[in-house]
Coordinates of C-alpha atoms in Angstrom, one line a residue:
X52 CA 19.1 -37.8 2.9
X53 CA 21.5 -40.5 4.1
X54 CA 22.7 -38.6 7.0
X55 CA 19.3 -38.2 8.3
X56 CA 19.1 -41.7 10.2
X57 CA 21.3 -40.6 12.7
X58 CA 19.1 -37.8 14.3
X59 CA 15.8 -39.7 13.0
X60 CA 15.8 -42.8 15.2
X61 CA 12.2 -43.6 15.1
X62 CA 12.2 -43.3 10.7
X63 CA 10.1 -41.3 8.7
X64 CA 6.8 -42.0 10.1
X65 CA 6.4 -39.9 13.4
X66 CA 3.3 -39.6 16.0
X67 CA 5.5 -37.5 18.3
X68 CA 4.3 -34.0 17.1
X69 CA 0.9 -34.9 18.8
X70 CA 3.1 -34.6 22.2
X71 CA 2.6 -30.7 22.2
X72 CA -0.7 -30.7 20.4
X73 CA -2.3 -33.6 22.4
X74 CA -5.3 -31.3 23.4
X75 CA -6.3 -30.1 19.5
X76 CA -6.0 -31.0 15.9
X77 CA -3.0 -33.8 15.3
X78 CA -1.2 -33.6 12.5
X79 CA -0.2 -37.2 11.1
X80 CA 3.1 -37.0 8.4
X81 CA 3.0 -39.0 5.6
X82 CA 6.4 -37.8 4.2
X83 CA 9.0 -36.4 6.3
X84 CA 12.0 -35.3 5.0
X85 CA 14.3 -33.2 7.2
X86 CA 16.9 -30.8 6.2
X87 CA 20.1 -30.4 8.6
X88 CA 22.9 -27.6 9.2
X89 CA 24.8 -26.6 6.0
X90 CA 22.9 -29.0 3.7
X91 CA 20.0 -26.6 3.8
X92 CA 19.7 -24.8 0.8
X93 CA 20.5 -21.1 1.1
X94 CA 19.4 -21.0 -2.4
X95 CA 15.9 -22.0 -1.2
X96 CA 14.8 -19.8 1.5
X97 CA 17.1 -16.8 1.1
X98 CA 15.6 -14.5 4.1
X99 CA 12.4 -15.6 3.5
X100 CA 8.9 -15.9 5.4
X101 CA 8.4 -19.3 6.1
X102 CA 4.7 -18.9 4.9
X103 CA 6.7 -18.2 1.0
X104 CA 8.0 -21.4 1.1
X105 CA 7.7 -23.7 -1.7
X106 CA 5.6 -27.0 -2.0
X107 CA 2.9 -25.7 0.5
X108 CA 4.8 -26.7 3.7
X109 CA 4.2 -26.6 7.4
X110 CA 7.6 -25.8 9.1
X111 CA 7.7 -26.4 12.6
X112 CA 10.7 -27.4 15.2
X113 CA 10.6 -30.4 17.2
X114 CA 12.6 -31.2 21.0
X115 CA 15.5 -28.8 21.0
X116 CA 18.0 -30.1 17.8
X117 CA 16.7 -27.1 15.7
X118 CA 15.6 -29.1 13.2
X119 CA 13.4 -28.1 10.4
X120 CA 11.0 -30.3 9.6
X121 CA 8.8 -30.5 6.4
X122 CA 5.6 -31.9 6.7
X123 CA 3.8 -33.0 3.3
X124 CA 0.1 -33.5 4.8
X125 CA -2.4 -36.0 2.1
X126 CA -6.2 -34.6 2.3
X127 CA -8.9 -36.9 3.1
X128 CA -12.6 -36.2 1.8
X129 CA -13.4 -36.2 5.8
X130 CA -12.1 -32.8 6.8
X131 CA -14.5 -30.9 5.7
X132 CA -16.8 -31.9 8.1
X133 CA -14.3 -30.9 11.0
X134 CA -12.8 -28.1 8.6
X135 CA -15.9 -25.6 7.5
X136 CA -13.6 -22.9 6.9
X137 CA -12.0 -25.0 4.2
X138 CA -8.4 -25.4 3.0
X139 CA -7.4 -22.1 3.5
X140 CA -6.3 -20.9 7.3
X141 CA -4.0 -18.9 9.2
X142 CA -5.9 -18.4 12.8
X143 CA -4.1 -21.4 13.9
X144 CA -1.5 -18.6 14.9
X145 CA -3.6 -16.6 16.7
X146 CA -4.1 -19.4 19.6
X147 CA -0.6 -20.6 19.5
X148 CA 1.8 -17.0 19.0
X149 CA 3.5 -17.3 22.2
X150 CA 4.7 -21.1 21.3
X151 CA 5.3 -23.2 17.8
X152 CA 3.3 -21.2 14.9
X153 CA 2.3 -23.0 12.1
X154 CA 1.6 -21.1 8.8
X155 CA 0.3 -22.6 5.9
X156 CA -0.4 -21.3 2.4
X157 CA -2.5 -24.2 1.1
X158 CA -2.9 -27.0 4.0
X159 CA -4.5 -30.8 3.5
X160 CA -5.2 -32.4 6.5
X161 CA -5.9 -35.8 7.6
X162 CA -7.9 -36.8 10.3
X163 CA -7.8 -40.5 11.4
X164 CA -10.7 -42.1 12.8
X165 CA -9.3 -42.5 16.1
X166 CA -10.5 -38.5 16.3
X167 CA -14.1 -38.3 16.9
X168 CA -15.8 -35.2 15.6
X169 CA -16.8 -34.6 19.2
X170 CA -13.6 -34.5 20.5
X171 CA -13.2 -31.6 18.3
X172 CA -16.0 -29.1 19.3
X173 CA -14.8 -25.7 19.6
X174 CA -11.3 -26.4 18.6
X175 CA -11.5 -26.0 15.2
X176 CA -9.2 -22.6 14.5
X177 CA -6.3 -24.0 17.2
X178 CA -4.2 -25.7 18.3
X179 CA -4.1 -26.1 22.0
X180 CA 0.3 -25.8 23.3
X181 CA 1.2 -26.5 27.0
X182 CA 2.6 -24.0 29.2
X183 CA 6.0 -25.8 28.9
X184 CA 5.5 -26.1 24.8
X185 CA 5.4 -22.0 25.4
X186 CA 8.3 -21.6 28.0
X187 CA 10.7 -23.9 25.5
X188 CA 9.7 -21.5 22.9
X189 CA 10.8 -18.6 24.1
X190 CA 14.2 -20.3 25.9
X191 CA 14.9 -21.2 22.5
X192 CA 14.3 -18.2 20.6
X193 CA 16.9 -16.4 23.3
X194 CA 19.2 -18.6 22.2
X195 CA 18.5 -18.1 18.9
X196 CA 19.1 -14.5 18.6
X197 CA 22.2 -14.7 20.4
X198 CA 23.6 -17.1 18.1
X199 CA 22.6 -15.0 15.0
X200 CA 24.5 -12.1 16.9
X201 CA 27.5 -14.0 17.7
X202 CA 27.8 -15.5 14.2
X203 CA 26.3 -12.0 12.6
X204 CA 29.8 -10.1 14.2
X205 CA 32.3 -12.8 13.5
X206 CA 31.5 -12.6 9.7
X207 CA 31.6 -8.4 10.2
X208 CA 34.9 -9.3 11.8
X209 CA 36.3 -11.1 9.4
X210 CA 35.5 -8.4 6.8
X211 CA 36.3 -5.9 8.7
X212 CA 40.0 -7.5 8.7
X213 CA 40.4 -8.0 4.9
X214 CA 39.1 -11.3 4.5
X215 CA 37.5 -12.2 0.9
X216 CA 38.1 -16.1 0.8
X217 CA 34.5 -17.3 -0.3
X218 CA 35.6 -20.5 1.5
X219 CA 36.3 -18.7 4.5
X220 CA 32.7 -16.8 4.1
X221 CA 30.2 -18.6 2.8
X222 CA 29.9 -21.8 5.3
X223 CA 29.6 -19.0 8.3
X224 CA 26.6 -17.0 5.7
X225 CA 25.3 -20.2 5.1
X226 CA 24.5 -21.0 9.0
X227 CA 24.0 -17.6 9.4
X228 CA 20.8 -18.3 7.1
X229 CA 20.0 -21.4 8.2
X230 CA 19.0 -19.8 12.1
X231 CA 17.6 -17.1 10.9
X232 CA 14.7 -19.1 9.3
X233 CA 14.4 -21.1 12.0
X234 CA 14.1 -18.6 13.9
X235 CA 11.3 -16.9 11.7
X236 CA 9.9 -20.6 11.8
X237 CA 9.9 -19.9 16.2
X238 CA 8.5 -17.0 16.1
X239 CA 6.9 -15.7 12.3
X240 CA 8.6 -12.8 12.8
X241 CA 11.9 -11.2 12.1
X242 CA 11.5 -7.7 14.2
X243 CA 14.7 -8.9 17.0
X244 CA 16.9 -9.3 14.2
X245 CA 16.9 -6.5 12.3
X246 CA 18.7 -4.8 15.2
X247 CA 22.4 -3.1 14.9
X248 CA 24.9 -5.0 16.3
X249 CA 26.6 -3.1 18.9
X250 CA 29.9 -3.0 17.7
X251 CA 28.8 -2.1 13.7
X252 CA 30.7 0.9 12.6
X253 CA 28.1 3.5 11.4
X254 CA 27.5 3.3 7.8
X255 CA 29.7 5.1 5.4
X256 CA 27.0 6.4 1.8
X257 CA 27.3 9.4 -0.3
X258 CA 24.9 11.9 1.3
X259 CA 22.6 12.4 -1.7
X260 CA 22.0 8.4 -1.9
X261 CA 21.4 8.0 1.8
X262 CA 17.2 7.3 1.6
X263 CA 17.5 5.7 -1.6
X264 CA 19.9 3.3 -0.2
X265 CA 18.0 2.7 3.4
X266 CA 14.8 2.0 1.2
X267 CA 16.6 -0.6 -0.7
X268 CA 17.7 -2.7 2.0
X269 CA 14.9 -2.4 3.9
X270 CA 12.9 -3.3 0.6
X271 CA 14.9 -6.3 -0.1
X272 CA 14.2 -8.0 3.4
X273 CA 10.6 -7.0 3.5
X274 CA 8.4 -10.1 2.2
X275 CA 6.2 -9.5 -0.6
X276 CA 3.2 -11.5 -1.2
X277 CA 3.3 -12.9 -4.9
X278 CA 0.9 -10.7 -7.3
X279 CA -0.7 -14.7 -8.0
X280 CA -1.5 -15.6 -4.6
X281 CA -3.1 -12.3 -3.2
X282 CA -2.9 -9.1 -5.3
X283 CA -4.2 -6.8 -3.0
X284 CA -1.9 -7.8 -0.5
X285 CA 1.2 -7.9 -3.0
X286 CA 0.2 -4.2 -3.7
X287 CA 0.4 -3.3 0.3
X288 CA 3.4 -4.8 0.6
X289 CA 5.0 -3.1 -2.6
X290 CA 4.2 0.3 -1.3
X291 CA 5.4 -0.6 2.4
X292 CA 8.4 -1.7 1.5
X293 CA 9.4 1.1 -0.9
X294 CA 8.3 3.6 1.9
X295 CA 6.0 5.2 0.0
X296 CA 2.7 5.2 2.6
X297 CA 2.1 4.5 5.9
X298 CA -1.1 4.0 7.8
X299 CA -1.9 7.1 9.8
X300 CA -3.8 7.2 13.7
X301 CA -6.8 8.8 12.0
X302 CA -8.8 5.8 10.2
X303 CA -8.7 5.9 6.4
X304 CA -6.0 8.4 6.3
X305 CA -2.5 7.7 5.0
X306 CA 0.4 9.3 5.6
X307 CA 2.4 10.0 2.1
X308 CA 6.2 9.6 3.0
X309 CA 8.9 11.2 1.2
X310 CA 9.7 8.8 -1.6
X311 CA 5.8 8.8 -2.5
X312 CA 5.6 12.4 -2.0
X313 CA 8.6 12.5 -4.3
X314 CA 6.9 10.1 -7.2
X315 CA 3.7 13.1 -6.6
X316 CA 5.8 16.1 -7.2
X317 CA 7.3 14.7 -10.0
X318 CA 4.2 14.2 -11.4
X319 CA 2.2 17.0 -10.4
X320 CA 5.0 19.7 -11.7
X321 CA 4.7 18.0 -14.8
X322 CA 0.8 17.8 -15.0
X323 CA 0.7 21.1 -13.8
X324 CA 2.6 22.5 -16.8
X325 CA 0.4 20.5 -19.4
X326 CA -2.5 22.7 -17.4
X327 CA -1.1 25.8 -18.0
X328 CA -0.3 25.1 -21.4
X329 CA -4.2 25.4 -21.8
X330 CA -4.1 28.4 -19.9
X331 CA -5.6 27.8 -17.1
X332 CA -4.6 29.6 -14.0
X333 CA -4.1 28.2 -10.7
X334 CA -6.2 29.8 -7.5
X335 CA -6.9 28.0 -3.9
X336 CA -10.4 28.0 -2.4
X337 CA -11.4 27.3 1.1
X338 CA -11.3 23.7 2.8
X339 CA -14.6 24.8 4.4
X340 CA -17.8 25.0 2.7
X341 CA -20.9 26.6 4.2
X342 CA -23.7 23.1 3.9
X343 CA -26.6 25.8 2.5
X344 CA -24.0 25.7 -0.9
X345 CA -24.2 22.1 -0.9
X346 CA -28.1 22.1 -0.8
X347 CA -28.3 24.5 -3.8
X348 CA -27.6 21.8 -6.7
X349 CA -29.8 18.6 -6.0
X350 CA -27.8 16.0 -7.6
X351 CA -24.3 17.3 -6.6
X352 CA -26.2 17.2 -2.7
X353 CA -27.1 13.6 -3.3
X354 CA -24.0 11.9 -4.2
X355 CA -21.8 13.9 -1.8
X356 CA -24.0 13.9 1.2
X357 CA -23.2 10.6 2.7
X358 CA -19.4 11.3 2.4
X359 CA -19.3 14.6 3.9
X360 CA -17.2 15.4 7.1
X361 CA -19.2 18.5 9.3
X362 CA -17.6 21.1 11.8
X363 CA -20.1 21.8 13.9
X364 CA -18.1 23.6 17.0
X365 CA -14.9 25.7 16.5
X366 CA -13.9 25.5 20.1
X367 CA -13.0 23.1 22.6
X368 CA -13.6 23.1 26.0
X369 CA -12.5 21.0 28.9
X370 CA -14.8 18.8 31.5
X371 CA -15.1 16.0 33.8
X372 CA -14.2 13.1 31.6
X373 CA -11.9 15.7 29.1
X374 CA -12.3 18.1 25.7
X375 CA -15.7 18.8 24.5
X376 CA -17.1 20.6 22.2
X377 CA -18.2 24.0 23.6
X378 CA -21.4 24.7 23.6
X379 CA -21.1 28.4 23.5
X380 CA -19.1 27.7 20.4
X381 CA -21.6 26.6 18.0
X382 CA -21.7 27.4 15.0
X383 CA -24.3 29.4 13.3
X384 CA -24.2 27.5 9.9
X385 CA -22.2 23.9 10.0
X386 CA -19.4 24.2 7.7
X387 CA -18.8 20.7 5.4
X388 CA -15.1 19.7 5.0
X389 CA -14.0 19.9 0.9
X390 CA -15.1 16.7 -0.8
X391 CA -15.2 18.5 -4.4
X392 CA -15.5 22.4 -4.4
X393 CA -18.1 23.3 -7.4
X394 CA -19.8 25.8 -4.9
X395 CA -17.5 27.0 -2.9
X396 CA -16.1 28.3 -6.7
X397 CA -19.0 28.7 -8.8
X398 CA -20.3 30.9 -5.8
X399 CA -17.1 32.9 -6.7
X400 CA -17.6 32.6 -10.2
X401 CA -21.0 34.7 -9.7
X402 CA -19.3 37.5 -8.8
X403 CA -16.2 37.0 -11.0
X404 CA -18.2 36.9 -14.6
X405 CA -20.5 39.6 -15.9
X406 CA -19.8 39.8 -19.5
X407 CA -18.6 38.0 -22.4
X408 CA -15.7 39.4 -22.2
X409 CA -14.5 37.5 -19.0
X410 CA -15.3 34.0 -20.7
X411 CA -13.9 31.4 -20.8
X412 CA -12.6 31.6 -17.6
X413 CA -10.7 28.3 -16.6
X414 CA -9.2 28.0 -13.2
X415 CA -7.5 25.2 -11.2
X416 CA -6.2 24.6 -7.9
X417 CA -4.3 22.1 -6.2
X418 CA -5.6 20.6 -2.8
X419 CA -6.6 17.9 -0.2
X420 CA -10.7 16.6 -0.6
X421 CA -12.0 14.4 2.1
X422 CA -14.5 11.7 1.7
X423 CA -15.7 9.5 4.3
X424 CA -14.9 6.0 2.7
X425 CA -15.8 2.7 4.5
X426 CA -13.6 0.5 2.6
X427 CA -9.8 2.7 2.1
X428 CA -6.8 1.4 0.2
X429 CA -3.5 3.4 0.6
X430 CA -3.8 5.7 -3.1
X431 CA -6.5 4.2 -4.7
X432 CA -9.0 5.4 -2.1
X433 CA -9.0 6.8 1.3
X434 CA -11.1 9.2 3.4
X435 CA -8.3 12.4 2.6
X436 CA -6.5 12.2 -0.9
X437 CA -4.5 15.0 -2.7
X438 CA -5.8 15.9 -5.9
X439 CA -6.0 18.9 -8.6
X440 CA -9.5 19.9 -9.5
X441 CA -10.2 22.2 -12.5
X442 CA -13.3 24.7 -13.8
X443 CA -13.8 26.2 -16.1
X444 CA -17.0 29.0 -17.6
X445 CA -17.8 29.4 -21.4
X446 CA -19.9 31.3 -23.0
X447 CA -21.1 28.4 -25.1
X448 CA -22.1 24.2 -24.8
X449 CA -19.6 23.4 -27.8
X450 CA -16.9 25.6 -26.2
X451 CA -17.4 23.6 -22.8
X452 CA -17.5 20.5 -24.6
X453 CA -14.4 21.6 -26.5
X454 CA -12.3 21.8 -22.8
X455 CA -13.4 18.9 -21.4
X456 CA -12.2 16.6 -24.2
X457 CA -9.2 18.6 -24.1
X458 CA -8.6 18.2 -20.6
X459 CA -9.3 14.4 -20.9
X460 CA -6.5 13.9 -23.8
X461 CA -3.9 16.0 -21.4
X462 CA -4.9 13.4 -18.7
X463 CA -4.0 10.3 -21.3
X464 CA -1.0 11.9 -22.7
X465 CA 0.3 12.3 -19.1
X466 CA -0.8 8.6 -18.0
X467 CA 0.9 7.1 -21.6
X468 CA 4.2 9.7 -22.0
X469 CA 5.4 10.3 -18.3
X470 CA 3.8 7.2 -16.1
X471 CA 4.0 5.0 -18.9
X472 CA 0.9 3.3 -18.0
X473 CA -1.6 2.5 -21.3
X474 CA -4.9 4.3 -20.6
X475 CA -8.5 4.0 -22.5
X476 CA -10.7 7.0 -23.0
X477 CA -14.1 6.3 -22.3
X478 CA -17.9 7.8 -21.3
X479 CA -19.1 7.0 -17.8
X480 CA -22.7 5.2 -17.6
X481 CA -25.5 7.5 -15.9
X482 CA -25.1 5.6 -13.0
X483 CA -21.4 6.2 -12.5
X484 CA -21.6 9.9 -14.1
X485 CA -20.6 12.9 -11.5
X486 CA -23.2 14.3 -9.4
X487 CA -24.6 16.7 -11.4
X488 CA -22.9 16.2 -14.3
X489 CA -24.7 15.9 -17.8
X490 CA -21.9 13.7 -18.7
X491 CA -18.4 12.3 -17.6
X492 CA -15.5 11.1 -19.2
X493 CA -13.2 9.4 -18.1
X494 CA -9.8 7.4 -18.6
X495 CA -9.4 3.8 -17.5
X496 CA -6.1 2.2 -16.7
X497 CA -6.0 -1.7 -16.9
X498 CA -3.8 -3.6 -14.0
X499 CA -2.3 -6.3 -14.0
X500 CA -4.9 -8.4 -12.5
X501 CA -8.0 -7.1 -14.4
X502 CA -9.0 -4.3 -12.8
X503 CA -9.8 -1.4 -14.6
X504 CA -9.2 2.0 -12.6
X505 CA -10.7 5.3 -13.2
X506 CA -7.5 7.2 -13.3
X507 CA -8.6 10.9 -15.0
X508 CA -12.5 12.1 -15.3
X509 CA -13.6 15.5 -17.1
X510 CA -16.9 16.0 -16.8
X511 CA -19.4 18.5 -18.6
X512 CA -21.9 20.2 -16.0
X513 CA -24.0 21.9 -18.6
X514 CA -25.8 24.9 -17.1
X515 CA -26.6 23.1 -13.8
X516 CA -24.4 24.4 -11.4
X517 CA -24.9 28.5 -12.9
X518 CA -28.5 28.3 -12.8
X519 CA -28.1 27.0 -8.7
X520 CA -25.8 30.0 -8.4
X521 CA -27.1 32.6 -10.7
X522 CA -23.7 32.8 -12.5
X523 CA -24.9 34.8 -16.1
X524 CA -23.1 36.8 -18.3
X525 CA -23.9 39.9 -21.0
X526 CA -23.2 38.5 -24.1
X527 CA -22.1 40.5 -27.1
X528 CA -25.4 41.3 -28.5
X529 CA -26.7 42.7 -24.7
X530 CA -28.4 38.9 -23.9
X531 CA -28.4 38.0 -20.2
X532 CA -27.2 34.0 -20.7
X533 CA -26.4 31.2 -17.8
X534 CA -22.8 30.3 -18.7
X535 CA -21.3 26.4 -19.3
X536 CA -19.4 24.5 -17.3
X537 CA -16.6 22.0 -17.3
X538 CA -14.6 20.3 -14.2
X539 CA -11.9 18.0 -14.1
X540 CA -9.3 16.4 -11.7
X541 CA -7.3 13.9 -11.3
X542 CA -5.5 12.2 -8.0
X543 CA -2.9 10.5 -6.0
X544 CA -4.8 7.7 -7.7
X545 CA -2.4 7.7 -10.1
X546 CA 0.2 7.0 -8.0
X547 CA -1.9 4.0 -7.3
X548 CA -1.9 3.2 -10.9
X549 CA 1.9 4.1 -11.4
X550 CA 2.6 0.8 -8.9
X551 CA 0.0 -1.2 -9.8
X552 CA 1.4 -1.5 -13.3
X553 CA 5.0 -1.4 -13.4
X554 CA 6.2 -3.2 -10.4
X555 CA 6.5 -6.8 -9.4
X556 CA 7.5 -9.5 -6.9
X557 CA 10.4 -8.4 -6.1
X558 CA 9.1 -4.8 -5.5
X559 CA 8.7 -1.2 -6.4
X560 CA 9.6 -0.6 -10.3
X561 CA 9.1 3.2 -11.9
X562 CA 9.6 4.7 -14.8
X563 CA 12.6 7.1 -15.0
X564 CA 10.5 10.1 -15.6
X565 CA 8.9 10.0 -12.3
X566 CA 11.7 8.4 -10.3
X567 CA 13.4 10.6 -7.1
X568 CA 16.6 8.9 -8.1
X569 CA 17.5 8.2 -11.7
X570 CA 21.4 7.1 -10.9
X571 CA 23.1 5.4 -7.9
X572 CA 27.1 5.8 -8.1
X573 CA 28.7 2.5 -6.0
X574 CA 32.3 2.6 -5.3
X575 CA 33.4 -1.0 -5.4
X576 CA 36.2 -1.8 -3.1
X577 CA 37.7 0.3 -0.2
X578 CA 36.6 3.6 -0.2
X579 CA 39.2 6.5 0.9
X580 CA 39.2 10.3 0.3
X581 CA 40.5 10.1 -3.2
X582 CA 37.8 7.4 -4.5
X583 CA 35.0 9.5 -2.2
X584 CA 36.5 13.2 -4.5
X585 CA 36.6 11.3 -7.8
X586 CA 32.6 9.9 -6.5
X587 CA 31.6 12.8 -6.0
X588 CA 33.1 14.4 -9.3
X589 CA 31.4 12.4 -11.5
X590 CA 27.9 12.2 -9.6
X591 CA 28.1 16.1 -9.9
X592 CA 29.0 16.2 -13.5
X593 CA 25.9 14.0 -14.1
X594 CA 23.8 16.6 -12.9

């Protein structure tokens, strides 16, 4: 721009970026252009991360004008020898967080030959800043947020006093924007402004649309990687940002929070009526299995064994260096947390079923499994999941095999009629089947990305787990006979699943039969007791 001359004495081409870097990498420009006050683009960066910016760019300030720079850096075929880690980087803000950060999606840089590979040993991932580089930093972020405050309550002020006039309003946004992303350019982060000005008036919603409303806005400012760039992290920051998970203290745990415990009721009512429609009839079991009912069924033993969680103690006891486990308070047999509960319930089963006349007996039950995973991602797999588990005794194979196709259709009629998300019904290989299944079936969801996930399996057990457990029955014709088994469950998975496949860059997206809120009501313009009634009147005759 014409207008950039005046504040850009020494031109387009610049060395003076190497003044706080001296000691690392230098970055050489080879096109500068540089954006000042209102001419930068709201449009263009509308609240967001610096690292979303278009075109690739490194933004970074320079002396203390608060300008944004843009710095379009060629690739030479020499940086790979000083850059083994290749194109790709983001450590460079590890070594330089309390001063300038650089973030870069996709970076090229060019190393003259003045810079001797020597001179680079060991400095690689940063990029050295002085103590005074730091010092300016933070001075300058100060002033930053108290210029986003100050500028922040005028606009409230002039709202707060009736004033409309876009011409009035939008210059003030407009700058309001501009040093908020630089100061997101300072400091890569956003946390110091997010605060309440002291002077806001306290929020005035309709009660019932009070979380759906803080989960908005919070969603709206949250960045969200693009599902192109980094799908897995597009799908954390989806789930953050609607409020759906959180990571707990306890490693590989989440922590479900209401609006994804919300999407799970919805779902499991629903599911849970499709069960019973079978009729099936909901029981609870123990969360602690004795380990000799593990042992009993080979295959089941070997697939679950290096998953389990074991209580060994059920005391506590204090010492020296804090809580132990008290010796005197050892168990007799250890007792493995639930990661499936076949024995626990076919040990019940045994004493349950005697005749013909008590098959088939089908029973479900609605609970928390933990498995020890090494590699956890918030719904699709962690160490504790919620989950509904069914099982079922027949008298006959085709009877058993009967149920667990039935059972697999409810699961892809739920997935297809209330999630909305296409499924594919399927066989498992021998190498993926259920321990100590004789087969598995399953339901696959495709994402949007390629993946297939297992979202539904029903598997047929055969005879295996009655003949571990002794579970016969009389048949008509006075026969002793091992009975047939089914099980079959499904998870927060498909909660997973649910997000995976509806939503999109700009966020959470759900399908109205499994949404918590299926209308907002927004009164537009002043609000007063009448407008609140008549609110009120209509969101109640909606219900």
């Amino acid at each position: 721009q014409s207008q950039v001359s005046a504040f850009m004495p020494f031109g387009t081409k610049f060395r003076g970026i190497t003044a706080s870097a001296s000691r690392g990498i230098c970055f050489r420009a080879r096109s500068v252009s540089v954006t000042l006050g209102k001419e930068f683009p709201r449009r263009k960066y509308n609240n967001r991360h610096p690292r979303n910016m278009p075109m690739h760019s490194l933004l970074t300030r320079i002396n203390r004008g608060h300008l944004l720079i843009t710095l379009h850096l060629a690739y030479q075929s020499q940086v790979s020898a000083f850059m083994p880690f290749g194109t790709k980087f983001r450590g460079i803000t590890a070594s330089a967080s309390r001063g300038i950060c650089f973030r870069a999606r996709s970076v090229s840089v060019t190393l003259g030959k003045e810079f001797p590979r020597r001179k680079y040993n060991n400095r690689l991932n940063c990029i050295p800043l002085s103590s005074a580089s730091a010092l300016d930093a933070q001075q300058d972020a100060k002033a930053l947020e108290k210029s986003i405050e100050q500028l922040g309550n005028k606009i409230r002020s002039m709202k707060e006093q009736g004033i409309k006039d876009k011409s009035q309003l939008q210059p003030l946004i407009d700058e309001l924007v501009l040093l908020k992303n630089q100061y997101q350019v300072l400091t890569g982060s956003n946390e110091n402004m997010r605060k309440e000005p002291k002077n806001a008036k306290p929020k005035q919603n309709v009660q019932d649309d009070d979380d759906h409303v803080k989960i908005r806005s919070e969603q709206e400012s949250f960045v969200i990687t693009p599902r192109s760039e980094d799908y897995s992290q597009w799908y954390h920051d989806v789930i953050s940002a609607a409020q759906m998970v959180e990571q707990s203290p306890v490693k590989g745990c989440m922590v479900i929070r209401p609006w994804g415990m919300a999407v799970w009721d919805e779902l499991k009512d629903e599911l849970n009526r499709r069960i019973k429609a079978c009729d099936v009839q909901n029981a609870y079991f123990p969360l602690f299995i004795p380990m000799s009912f593990l042992s009993k069924e080979a295959e089941h033993v070997d697939g679950f064994a290096k998953e389990c969680a074991v209580v060994t103690h059920h005391r506590l006891t204090a010492s020296e260096g804090g809580l132990i486990p008290d010796p005197a308070a050892k168990l007799d047999e250890p007792l493995v947390v639930r990661p499936t509960s076949e024995t626990i319930i076919w040990e019940m089963f045994r004493r349950w079923i005697t005749s013909h006349r008590d098959l088939p007996l089908k029973i479900n039950q609605w609970a928390n499994v933990v498995r020890w995973e090494m590699r956890t991602r918030p719904f699709l797999r962690s160490s504790e999941f919620l989950w509904q588990e069914g099982h079922t005794a027949h008298a006959t194979a085709e009877c058993a095999l009967s149920c667990a196709r039935q059972m697999l259709d409810v699961y892809h009629r739920t997935c297809e009629e209330l999630l909305a998300v296409p499924t594919v019904r399927g066989v498992k290989s021998p190498s993926e089947r259920f321990a100590g299944a004789d087969e598995t079936y399953t339901v696959e969801a495709l994402m949007q990305n390629g993946w297939a996930l297992q979202s539904g399996t029903s598997h047929v057990l055969g005879q295996n787990f009655a003949r571990a457990f002794g579970v016969y029955y009389q048949t008509a014709d006075q026969k002793r006979e091992l009975v047939w088994a089914t099980s079959w469950g499904v998870s927060t998975r498909l909660v997973g699943a649910l997000v995976m496949t509806h939503s999109d860059d700009t966020g959470l997206s759900l399908p109205p039969a499994v949404a918590p809120v299926q209308v907002v009501l927004v009164p537009v313009g002043k609000t007063d007791a009448a407008v609140t009634a008549a609110v009120a009147a209509a969101a109640s005759s909606m219900r």
